PDB file of C-alpha atoms in Angstrom:
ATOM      1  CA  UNK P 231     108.041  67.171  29.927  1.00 78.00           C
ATOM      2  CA  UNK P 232     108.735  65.382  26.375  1.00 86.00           C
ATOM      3  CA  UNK P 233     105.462  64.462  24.442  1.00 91.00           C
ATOM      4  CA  UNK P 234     104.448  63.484  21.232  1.00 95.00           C
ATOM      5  CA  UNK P 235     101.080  63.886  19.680  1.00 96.00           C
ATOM      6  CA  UNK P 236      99.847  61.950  16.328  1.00 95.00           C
ATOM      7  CA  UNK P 237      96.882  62.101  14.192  1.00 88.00           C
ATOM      8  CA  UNK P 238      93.999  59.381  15.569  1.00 81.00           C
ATOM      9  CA  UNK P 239      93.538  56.432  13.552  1.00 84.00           C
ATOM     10  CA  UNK P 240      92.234  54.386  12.174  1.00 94.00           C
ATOM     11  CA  UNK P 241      93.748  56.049   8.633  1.00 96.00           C
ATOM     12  CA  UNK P 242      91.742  54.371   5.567  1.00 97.00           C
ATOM     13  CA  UNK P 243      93.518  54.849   1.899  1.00 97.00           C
ATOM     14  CA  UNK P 244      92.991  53.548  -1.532  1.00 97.00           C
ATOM     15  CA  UNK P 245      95.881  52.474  -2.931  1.00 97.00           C
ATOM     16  CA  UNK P 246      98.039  54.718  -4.410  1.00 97.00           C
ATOM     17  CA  UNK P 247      96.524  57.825  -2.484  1.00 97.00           C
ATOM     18  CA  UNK P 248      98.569  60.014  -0.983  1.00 98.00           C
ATOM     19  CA  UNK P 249      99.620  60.117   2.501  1.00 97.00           C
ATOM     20  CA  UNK P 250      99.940  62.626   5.580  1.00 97.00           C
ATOM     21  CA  UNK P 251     100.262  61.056   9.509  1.00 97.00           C
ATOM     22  CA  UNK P 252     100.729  64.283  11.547  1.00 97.00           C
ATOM     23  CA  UNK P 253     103.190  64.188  14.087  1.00 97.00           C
ATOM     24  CA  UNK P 254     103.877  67.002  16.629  1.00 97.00           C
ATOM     25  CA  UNK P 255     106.007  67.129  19.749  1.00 96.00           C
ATOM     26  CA  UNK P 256     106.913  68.825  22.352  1.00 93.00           C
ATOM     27  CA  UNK P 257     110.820  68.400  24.352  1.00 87.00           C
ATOM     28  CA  UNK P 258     113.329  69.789  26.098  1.00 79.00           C
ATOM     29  CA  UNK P 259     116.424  71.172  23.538  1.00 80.00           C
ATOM     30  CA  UNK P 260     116.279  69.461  20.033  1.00 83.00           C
ATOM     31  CA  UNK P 261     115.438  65.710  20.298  1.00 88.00           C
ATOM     32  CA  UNK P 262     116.167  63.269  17.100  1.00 90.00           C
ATOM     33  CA  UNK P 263     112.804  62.441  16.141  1.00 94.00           C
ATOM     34  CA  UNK P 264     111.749  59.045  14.742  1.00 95.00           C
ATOM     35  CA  UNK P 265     109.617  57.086  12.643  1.00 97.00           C
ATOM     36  CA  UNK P 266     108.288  53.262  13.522  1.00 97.00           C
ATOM     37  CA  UNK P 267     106.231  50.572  11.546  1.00 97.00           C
ATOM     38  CA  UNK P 268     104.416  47.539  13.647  1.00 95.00           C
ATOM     39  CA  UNK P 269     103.103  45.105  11.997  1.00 92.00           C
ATOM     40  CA  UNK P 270     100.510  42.642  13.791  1.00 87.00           C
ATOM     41  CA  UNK P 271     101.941  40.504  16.133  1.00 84.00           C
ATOM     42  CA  UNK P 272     105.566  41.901  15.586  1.00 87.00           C
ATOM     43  CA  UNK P 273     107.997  44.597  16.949  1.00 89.00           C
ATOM     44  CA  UNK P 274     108.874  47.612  16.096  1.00 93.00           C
ATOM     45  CA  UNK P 275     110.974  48.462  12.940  1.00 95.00           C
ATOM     46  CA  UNK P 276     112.761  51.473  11.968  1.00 95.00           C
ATOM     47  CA  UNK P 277     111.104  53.358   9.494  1.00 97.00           C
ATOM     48  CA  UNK P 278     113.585  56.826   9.261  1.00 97.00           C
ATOM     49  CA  UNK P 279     115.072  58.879  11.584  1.00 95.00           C
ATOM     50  CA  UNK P 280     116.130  63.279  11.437  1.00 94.00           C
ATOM     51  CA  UNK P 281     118.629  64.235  13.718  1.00 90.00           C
ATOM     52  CA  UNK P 282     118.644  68.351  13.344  1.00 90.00           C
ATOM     53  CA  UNK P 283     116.436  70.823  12.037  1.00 92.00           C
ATOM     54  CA  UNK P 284     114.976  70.610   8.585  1.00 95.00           C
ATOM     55  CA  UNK P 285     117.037  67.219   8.209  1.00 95.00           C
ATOM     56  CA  UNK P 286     114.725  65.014   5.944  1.00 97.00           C
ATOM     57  CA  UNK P 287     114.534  61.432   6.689  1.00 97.00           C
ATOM     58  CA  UNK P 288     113.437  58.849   3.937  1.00 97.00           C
ATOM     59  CA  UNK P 289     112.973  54.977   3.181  1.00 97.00           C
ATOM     60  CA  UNK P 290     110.619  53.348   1.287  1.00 95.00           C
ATOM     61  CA  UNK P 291     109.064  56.288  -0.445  1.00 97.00           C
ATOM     62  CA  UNK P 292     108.212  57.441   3.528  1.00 98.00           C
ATOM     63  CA  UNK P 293     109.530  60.823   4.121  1.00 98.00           C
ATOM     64  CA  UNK P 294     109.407  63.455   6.871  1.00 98.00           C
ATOM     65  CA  UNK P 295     111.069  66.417   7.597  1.00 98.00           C
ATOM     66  CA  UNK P 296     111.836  67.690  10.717  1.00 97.00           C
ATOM     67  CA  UNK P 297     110.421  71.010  11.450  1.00 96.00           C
ATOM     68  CA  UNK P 298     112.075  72.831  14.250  1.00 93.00           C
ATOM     69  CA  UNK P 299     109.852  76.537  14.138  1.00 94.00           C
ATOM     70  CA  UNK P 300     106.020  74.208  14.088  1.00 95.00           C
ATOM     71  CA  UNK P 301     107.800  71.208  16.124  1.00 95.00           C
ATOM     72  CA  UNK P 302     106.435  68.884  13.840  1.00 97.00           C
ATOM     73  CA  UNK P 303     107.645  65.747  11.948  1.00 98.00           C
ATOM     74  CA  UNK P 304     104.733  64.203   9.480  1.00 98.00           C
ATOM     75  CA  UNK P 305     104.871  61.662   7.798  1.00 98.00           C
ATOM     76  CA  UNK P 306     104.245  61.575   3.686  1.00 98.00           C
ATOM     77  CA  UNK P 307     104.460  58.883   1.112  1.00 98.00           C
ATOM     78  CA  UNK P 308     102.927  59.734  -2.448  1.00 97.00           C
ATOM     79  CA  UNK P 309     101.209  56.686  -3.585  1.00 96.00           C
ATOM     80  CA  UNK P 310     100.342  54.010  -0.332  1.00 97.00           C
ATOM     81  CA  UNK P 311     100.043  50.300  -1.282  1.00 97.00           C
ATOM     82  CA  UNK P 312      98.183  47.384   0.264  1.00 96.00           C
ATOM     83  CA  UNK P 313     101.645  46.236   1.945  1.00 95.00           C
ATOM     84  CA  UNK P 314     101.857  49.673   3.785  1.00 96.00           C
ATOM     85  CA  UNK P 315      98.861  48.633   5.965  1.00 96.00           C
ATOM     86  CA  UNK P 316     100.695  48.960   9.552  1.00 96.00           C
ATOM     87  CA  UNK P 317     100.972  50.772  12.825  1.00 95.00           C
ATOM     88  CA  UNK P 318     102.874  54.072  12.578  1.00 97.00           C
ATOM     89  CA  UNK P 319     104.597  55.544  15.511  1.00 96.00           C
ATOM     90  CA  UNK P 320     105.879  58.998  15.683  1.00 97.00           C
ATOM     91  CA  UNK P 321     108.552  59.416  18.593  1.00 95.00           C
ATOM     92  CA  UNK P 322     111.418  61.557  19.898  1.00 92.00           C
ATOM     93  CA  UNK P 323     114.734  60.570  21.755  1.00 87.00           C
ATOM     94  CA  UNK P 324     114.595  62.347  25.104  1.00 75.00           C
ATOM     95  CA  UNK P 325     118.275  62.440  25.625  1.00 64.00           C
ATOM     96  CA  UNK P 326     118.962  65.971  24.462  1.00 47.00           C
ATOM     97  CA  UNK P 327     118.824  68.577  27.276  1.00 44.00           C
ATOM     98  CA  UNK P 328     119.712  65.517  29.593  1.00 48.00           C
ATOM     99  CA  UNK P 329     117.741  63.991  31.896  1.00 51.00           C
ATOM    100  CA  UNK P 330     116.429  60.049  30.620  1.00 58.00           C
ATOM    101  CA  UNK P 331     117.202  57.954  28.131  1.00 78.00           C
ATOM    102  CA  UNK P 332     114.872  55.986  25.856  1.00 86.00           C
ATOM    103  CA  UNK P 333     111.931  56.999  23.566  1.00 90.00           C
ATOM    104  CA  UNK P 334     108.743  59.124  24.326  1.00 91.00           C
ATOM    105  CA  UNK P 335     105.975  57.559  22.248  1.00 93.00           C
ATOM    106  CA  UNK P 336     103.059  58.799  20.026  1.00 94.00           C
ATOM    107  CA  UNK P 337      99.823  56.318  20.312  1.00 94.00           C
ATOM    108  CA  UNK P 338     100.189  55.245  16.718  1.00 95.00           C
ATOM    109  CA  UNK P 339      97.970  55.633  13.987  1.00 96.00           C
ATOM    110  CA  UNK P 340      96.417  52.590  12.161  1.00 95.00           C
ATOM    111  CA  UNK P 341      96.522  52.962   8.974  1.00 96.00           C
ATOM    112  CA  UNK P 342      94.190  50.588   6.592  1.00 97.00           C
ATOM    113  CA  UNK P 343      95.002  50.688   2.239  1.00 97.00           C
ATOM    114  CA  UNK P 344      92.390  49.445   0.271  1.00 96.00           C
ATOM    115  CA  UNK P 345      92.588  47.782  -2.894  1.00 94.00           C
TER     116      UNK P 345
ATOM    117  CA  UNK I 166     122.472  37.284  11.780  1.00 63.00           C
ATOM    118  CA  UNK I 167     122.890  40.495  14.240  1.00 71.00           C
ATOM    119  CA  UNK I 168     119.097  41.408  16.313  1.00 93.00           C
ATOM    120  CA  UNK I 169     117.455  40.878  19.657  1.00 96.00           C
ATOM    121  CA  UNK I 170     115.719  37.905  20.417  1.00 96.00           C
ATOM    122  CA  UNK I 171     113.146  38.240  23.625  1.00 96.00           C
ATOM    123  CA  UNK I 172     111.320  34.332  24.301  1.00 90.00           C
ATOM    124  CA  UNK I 173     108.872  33.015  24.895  1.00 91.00           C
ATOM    125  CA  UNK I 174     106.130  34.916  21.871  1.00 92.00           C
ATOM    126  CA  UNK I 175     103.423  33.963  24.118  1.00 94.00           C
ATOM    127  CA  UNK I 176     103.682  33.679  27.874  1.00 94.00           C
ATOM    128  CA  UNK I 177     100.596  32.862  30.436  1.00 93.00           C
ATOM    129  CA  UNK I 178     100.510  33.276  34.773  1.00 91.00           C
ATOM    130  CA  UNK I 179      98.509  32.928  37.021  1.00 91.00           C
ATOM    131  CA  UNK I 180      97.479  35.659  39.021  1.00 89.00           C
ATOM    132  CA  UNK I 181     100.112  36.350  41.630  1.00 89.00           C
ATOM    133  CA  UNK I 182     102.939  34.955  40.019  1.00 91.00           C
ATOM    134  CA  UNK I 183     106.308  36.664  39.408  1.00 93.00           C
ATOM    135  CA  UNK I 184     107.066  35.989  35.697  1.00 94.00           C
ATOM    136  CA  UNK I 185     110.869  36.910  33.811  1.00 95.00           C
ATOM    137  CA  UNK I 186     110.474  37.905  30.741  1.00 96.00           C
ATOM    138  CA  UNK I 187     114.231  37.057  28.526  1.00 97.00           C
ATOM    139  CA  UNK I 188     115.920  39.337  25.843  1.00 97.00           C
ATOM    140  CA  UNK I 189     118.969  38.983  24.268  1.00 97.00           C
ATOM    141  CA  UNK I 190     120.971  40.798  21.961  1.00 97.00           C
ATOM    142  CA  UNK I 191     124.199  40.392  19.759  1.00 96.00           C
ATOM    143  CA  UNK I 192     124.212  43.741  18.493  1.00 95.00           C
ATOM    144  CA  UNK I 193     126.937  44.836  20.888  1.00 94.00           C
ATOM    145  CA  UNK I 194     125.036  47.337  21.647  1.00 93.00           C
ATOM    146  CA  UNK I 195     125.685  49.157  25.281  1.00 91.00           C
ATOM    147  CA  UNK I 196     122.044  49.982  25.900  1.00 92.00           C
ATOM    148  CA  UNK I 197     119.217  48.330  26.741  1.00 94.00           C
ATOM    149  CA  UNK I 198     115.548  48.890  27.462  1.00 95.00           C
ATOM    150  CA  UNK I 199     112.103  47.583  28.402  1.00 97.00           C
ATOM    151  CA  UNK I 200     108.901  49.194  27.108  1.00 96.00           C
ATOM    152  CA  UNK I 201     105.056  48.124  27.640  1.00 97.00           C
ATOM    153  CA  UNK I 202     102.606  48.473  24.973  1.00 94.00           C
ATOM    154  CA  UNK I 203      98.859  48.727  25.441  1.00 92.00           C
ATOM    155  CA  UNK I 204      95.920  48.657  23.048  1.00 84.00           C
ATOM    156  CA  UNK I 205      95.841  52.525  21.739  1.00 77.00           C
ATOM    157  CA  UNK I 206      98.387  53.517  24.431  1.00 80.00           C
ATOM    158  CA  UNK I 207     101.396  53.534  22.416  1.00 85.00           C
ATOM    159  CA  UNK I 208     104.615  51.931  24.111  1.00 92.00           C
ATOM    160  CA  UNK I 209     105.355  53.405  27.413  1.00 94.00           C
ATOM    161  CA  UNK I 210     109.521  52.764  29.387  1.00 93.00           C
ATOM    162  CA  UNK I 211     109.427  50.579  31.878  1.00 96.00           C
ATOM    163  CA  UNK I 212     113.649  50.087  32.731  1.00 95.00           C
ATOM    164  CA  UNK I 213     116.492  50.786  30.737  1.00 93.00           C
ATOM    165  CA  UNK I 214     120.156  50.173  31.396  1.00 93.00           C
ATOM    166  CA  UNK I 215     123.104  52.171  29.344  1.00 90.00           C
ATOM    167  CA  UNK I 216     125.753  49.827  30.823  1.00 90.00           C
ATOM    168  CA  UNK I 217     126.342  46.583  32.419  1.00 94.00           C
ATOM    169  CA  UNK I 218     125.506  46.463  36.512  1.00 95.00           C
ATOM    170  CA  UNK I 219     123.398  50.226  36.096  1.00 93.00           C
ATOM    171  CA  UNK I 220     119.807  50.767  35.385  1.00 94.00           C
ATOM    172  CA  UNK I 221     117.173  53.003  35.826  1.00 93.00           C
ATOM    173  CA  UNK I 222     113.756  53.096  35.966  1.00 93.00           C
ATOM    174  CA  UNK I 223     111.702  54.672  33.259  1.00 91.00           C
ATOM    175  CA  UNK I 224     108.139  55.926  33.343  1.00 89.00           C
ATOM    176  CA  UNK I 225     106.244  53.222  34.932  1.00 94.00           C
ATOM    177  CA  UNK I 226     109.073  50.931  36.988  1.00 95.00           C
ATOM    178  CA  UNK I 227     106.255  50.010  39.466  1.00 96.00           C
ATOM    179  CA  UNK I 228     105.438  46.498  39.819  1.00 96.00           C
ATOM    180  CA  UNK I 229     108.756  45.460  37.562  1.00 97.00           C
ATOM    181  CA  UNK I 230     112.414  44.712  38.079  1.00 97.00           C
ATOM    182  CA  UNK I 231     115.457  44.103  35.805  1.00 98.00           C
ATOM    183  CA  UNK I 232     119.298  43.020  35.894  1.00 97.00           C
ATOM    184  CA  UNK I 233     122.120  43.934  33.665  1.00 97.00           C
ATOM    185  CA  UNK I 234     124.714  41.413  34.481  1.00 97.00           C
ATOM    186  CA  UNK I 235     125.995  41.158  30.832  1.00 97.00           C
ATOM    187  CA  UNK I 236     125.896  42.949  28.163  1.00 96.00           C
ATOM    188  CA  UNK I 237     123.731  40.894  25.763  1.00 97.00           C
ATOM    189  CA  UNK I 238     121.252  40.102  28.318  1.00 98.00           C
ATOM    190  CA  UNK I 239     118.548  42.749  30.231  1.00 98.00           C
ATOM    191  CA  UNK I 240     115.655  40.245  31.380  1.00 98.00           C
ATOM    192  CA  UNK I 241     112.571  41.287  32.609  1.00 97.00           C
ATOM    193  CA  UNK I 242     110.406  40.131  35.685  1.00 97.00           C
ATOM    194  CA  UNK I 243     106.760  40.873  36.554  1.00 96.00           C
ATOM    195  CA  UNK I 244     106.034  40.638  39.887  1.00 94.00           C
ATOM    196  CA  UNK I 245     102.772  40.327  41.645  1.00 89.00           C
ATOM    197  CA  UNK I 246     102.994  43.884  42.779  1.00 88.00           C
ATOM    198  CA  UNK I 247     102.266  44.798  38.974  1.00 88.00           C
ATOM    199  CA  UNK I 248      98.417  45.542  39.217  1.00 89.00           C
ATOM    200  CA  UNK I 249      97.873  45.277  35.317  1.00 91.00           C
ATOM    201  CA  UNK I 250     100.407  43.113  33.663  1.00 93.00           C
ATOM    202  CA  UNK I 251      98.653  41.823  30.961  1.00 95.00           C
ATOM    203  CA  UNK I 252      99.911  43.462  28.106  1.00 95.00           C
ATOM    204  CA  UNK I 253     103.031  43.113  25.252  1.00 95.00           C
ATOM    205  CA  UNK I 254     106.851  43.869  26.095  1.00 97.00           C
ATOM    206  CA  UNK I 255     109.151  44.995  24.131  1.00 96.00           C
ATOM    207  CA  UNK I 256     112.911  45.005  24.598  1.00 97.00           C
ATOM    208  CA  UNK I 257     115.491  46.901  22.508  1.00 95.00           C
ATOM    209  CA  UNK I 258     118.648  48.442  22.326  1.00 94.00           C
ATOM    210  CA  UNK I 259     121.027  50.828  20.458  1.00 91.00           C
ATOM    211  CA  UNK I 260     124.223  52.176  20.787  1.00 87.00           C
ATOM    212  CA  UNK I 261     124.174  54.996  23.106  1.00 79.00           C
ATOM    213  CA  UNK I 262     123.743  58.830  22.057  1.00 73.00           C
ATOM    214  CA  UNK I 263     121.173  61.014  21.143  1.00 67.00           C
ATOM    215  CA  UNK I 264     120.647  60.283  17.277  1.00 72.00           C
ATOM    216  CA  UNK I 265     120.835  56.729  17.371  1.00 79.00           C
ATOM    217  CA  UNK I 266     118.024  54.615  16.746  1.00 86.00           C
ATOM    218  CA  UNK I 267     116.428  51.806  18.885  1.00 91.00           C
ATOM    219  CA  UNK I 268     116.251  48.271  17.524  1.00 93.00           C
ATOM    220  CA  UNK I 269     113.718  46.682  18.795  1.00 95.00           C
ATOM    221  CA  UNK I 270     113.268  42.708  19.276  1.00 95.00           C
ATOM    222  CA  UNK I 271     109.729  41.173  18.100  1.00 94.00           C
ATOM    223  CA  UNK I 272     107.949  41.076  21.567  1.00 95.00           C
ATOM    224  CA  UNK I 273     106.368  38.870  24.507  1.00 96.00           C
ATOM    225  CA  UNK I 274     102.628  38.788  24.950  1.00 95.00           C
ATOM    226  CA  UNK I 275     102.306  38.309  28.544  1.00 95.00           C
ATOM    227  CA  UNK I 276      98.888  37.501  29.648  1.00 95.00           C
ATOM    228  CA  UNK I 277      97.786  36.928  33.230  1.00 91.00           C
ATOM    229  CA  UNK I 278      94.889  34.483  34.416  1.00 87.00           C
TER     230      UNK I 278
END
């Protein structure tokens, strides 16, 4: 079945370190693959999205690339600030191949930036 | 503004109660769906409905029902047969197909006494 596997967190950063979450999956076909912030309390929002092998999604100095041949998606930003301090999901549409709609999850990783 | 709304924020039962949770969206969006989150579980599909008067259950439909009678509207209930429903509920929705994104609305915290 469709899985997606993230780094553990919680993720502590100085600000303006760099930034790797690890994301891999595993899915029937070739899935669009996803990116979510949650900030406390709140939903989720859309942080980017790749819809095809070696696509790159970006926003916000976030990027990811989606990499078909290690079925991986992680995400990067170059320099992290305090406002970046969030919940990060990694997840995958399960459409493709068929079968169910709606999104298979990663368990987030926490990440903390220090001043 | 176009989003979801899902009421109340904070919502608290008694044990053995059946409990609808509301969501509501003017996104025009043909899907819908229901996901539960839990501390360091990530979210996990409950329902989800990719047209008005059809549904299907996601991963963990036990314990939960929904109804799709329009399009703006998939609410929620929590019945009694739920044996852990404390926890936060998401709705969302996007247009249907494989590369489009989810939007999701800003949650219920349902906790159960």
């Amino acid at each position: 079945g469709n899985s997606v596997t993230q780094m553990e967190g919680p993720v502590t950063l100085s600000e303006e370190a760099f930034l790797t979450i690890n994301c891999t999956y595993t899915a029937t076909g070739y899935p669009s693959l996803f990116w979510y912030v949650q900030y406390p309390g709140e939903g989720l929002q859309l942080l980017l999205k790749a819809t095809k092998a070696d696509d790159k999604g970006s926003n916000k100095g976030f990027e990811a690339t989606y990499r078909k041949e290690t079925t991986s998606f992680h995400l990067e930003k170059g320099s992290v600030q305090v406002s970046d301090s969030a919940v990060y999901f990694c997840a995958l549409r399960r459409l493709a191949g068929g079968g169910a709609d709606g999104l298979t999850f990663g368990k987030g990783t926490h990440l903390i930036i220090q001043p | 503004d176009g989003g979801i709304t899902q009421s109340p924020k904070y919502l608290f039962r008694k044990e053995g109660q059946n409990v609808t949770l509301s969501c509501e969206q003017n996104l025009n969006h043909d899907a819908m769906y229901w996901y539960r989150q839990d501390p360091g579980q990530g979210l996990r599909l409950i329902y989800y409905s990719q047209i008005v008067n059809d549904f299907q259950k996601g991963d963990i439909a036990e314990g939960y029902s929904v109804s799709r009678e329009k399009k703006e509207s998939f609410p929620l209930t929590v019945t009694s047969a739920q044996k852990n429903p404390t926890a936060f509920y998401l709705c969302a929705s996007s247009r249907t197909g494989d590369s489009n994104e989810q939007f999701f609305g800003p949650g219920t915290r349902l906790t159960v006494l």
